[in-house]
mmCIF file of C-alpha atoms in Angstrom:
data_model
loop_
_atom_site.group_PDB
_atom_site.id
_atom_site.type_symbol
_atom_site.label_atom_id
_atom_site.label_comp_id
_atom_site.label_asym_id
_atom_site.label_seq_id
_atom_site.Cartn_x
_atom_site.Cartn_y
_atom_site.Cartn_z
ATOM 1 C CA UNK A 1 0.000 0.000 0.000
ATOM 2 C CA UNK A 2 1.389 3.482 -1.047
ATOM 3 C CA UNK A 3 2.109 6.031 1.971
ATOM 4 C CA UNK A 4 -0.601 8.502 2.509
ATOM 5 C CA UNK A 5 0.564 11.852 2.399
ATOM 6 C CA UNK A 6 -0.131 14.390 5.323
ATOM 7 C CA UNK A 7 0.728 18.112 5.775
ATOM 8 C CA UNK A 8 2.306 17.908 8.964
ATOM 9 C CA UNK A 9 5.802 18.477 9.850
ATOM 10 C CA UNK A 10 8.029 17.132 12.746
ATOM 11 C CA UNK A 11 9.951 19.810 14.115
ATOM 12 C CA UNK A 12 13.029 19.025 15.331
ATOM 13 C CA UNK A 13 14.392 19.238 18.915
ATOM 14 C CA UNK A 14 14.806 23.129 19.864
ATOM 15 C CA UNK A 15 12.302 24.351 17.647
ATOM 16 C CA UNK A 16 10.150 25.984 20.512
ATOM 17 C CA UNK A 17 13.516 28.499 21.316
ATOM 18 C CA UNK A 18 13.535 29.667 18.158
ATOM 19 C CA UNK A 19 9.724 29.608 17.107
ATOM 20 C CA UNK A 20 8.245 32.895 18.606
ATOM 21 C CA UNK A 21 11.008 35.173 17.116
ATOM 22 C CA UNK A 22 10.204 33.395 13.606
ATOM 23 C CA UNK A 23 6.751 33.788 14.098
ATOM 24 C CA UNK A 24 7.130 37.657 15.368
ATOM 25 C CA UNK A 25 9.219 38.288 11.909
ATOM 26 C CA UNK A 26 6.547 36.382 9.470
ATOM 27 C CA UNK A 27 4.298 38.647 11.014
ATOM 28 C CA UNK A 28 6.054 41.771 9.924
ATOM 29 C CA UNK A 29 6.485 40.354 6.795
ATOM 30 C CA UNK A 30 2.955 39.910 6.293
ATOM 31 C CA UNK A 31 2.160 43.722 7.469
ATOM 32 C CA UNK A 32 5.259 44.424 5.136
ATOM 33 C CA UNK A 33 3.674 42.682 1.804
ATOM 34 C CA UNK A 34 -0.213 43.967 2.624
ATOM 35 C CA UNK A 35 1.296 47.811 3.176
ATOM 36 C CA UNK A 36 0.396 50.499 0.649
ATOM 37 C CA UNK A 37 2.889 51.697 -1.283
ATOM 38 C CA UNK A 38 0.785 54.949 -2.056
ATOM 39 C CA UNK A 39 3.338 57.287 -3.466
ATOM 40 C CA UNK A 40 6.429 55.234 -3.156
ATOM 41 C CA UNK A 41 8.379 54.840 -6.618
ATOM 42 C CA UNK A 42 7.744 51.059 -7.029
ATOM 43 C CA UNK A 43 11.800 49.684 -5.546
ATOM 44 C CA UNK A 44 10.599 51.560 -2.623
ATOM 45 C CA UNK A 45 7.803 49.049 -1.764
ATOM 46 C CA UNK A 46 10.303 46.091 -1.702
ATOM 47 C CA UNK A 47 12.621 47.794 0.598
ATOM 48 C CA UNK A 48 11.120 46.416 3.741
ATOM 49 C CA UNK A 49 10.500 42.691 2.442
ATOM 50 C CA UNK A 50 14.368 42.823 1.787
ATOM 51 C CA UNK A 51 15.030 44.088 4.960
ATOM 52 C CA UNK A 52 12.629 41.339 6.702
ATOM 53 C CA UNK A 53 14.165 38.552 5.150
ATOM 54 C CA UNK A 54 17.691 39.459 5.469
ATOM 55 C CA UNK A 55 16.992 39.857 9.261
ATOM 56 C CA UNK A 56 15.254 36.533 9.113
ATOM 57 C CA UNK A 57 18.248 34.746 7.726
ATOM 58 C CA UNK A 58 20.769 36.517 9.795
ATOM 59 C CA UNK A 59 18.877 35.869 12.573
ATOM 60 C CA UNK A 60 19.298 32.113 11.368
ATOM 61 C CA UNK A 61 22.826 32.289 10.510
ATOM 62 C CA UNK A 62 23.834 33.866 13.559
ATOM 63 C CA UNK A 63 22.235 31.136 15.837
ATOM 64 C CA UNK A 64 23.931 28.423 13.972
ATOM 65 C CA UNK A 65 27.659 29.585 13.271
ATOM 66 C CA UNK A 66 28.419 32.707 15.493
ATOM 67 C CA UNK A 67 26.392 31.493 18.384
ATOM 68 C CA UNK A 68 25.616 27.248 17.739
ATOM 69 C CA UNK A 69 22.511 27.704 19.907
ATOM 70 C CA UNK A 70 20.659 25.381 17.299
ATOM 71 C CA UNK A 71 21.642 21.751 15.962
ATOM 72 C CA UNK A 72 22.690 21.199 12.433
ATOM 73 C CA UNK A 73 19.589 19.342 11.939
ATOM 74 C CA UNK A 74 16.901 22.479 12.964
ATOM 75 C CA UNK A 75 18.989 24.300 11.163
ATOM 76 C CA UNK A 76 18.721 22.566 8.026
ATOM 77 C CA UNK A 77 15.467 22.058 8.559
ATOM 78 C CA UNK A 78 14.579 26.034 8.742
ATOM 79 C CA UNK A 79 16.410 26.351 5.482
ATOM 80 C CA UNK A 80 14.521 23.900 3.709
ATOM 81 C CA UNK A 81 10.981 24.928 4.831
ATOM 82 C CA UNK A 82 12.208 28.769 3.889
ATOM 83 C CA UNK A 83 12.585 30.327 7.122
ATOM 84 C CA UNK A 84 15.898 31.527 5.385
ATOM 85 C CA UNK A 85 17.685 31.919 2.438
ATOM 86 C CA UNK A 86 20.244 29.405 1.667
ATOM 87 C CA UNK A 87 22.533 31.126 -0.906
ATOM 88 C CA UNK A 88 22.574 34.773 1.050
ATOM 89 C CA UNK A 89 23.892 32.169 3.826
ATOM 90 C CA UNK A 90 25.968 30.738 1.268
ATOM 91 C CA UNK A 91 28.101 34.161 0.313
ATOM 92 C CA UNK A 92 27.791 35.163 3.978
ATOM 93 C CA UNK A 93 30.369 32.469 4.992
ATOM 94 C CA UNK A 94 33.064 34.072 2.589
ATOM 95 C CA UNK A 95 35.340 36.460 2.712
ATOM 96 C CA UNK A 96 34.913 39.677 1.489
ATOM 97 C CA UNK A 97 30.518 39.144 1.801
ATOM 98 C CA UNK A 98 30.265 39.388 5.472
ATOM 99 C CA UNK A 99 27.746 41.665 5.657
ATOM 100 C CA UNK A 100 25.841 41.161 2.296
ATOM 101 C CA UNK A 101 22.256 42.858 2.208
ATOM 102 C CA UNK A 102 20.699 40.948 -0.644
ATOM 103 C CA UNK A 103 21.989 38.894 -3.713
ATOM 104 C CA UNK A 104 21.053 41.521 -5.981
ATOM 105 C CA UNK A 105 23.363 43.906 -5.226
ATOM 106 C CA UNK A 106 26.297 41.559 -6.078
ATOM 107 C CA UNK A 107 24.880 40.331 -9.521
ATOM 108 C CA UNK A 108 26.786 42.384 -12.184
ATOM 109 C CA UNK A 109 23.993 41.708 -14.891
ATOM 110 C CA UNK A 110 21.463 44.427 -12.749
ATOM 111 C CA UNK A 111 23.418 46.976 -12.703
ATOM 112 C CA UNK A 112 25.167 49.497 -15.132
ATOM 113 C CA UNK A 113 28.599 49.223 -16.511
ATOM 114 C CA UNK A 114 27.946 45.146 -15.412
ATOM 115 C CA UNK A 115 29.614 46.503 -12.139
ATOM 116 C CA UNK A 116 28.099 45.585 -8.633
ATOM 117 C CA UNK A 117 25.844 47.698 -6.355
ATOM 118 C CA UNK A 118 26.893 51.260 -4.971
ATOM 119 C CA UNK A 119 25.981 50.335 -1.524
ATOM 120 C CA UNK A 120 29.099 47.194 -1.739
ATOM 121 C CA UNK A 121 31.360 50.381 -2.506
ATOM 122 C CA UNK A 122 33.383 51.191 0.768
ATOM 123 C CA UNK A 123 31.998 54.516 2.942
ATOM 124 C CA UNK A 124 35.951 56.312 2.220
ATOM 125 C CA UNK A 125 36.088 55.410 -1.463
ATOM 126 C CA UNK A 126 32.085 57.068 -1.809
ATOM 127 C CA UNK A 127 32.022 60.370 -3.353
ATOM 128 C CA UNK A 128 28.439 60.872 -1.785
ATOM 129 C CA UNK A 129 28.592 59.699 1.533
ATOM 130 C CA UNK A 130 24.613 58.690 2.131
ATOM 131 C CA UNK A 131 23.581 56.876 -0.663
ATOM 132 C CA UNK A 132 20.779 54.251 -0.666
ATOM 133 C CA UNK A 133 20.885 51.032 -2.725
ATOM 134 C CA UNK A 134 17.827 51.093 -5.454
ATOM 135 C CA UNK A 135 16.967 47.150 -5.340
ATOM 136 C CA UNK A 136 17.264 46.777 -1.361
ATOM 137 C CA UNK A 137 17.536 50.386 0.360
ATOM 138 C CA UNK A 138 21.112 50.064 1.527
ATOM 139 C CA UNK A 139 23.093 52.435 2.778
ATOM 140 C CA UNK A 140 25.971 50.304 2.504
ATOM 141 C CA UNK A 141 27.103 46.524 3.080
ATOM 142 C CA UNK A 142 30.586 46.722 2.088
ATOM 143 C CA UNK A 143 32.830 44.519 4.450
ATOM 144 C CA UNK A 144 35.206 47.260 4.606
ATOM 145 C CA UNK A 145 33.069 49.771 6.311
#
C-alpha cells in the first residue's frame, strides 16, 4: 500500500527556542507585503520585504555559526521549509561578503557598466557619503566599512 501523504511536519528538537522570534518576523512580513505603497516609486515598496528577510536569515545564521545555539539538523530544517535563504547564507560564509544585504546587489547583470551595487562600494572610497541602494535600500554593506 502506497504512503498517505499528510501536511504535517516534525519539528526538530529546539524548535520551541527559536519559534516565537520566527513567528514575530513572518508577522512583519505579512504587514510588510499587505502595506500600501501609495506614493512610493515602485523599488521603494520592496525595501522592507528585503530588509525582513535578510533579518530573518541573519537571525538564522547567527544562531547556527556565530552562536551554535541550534543543531545542524533544525537548522537545516529552517532552510529547507524557507525560514531563510540558503545562498545569502551561502556568500555570507566568505570572505569579502560578510555583511551582504541581498543577492542583488552583487549580480553584475542588474546593474550598469555590469559593475556591482553602490551600496558594496566602501563609505571612504564614496564620493556621496549617504547613498541608498535602489533594489534593497542600503546604505551600505561593504565589508570594509
Amino acid at each position: 500500500m502506497p504512503k498517505v501523504k499528510t501536511n504535517r511536519v516534525n519539528y526538530p528538537e529546539g524548535w520551541e527556542l527559536i519559534e516565537p522570534t520566527l513567528r514575530e518576523l513572518q508577522a512583519k512580513m505579512r504587514e510588510a507585503e499587505n502595506d500600501p505603497h501609495d506614493g512610493k516609486r515602485k523599488c521603494e515598496a520592496l525595501w522592507p520585504i528585503f530588509k525582513i528577510a535578510h533579518q530573518k536569515s541573519r537571525y538564522i545564521f547567527d544562531l547556527y555559526h556565530r552562536r551554535k545555539d541550534i543543531s545542524k539538523e533544525l537548522y537545516e530544517f529552517c532552510l529547507d521549509q524557507g525560514y531563510a535563504d540558503r545562498n545569502l547564507i551561502a556568500k555570507w560564509k566568505k570572505p569579502g561578503y560578510e555583511r551582504l544585504c541581498c543577492l542583488r546587489c552583487m549580480q553584475p547583470r542588474d546593474h550598469n557598466f555590469a559593475t556591482t551595487c553602490v551600496c558594496r562600494v566602501p563609505k571612504h572610497l564614496r564620493e556621496e557619503k549617504v547613498i541608498e541602494c535602489v533594489h534593497c535600500g542600503c546604505r551600505g554593506c561593504a565589508s570594509g566599512d
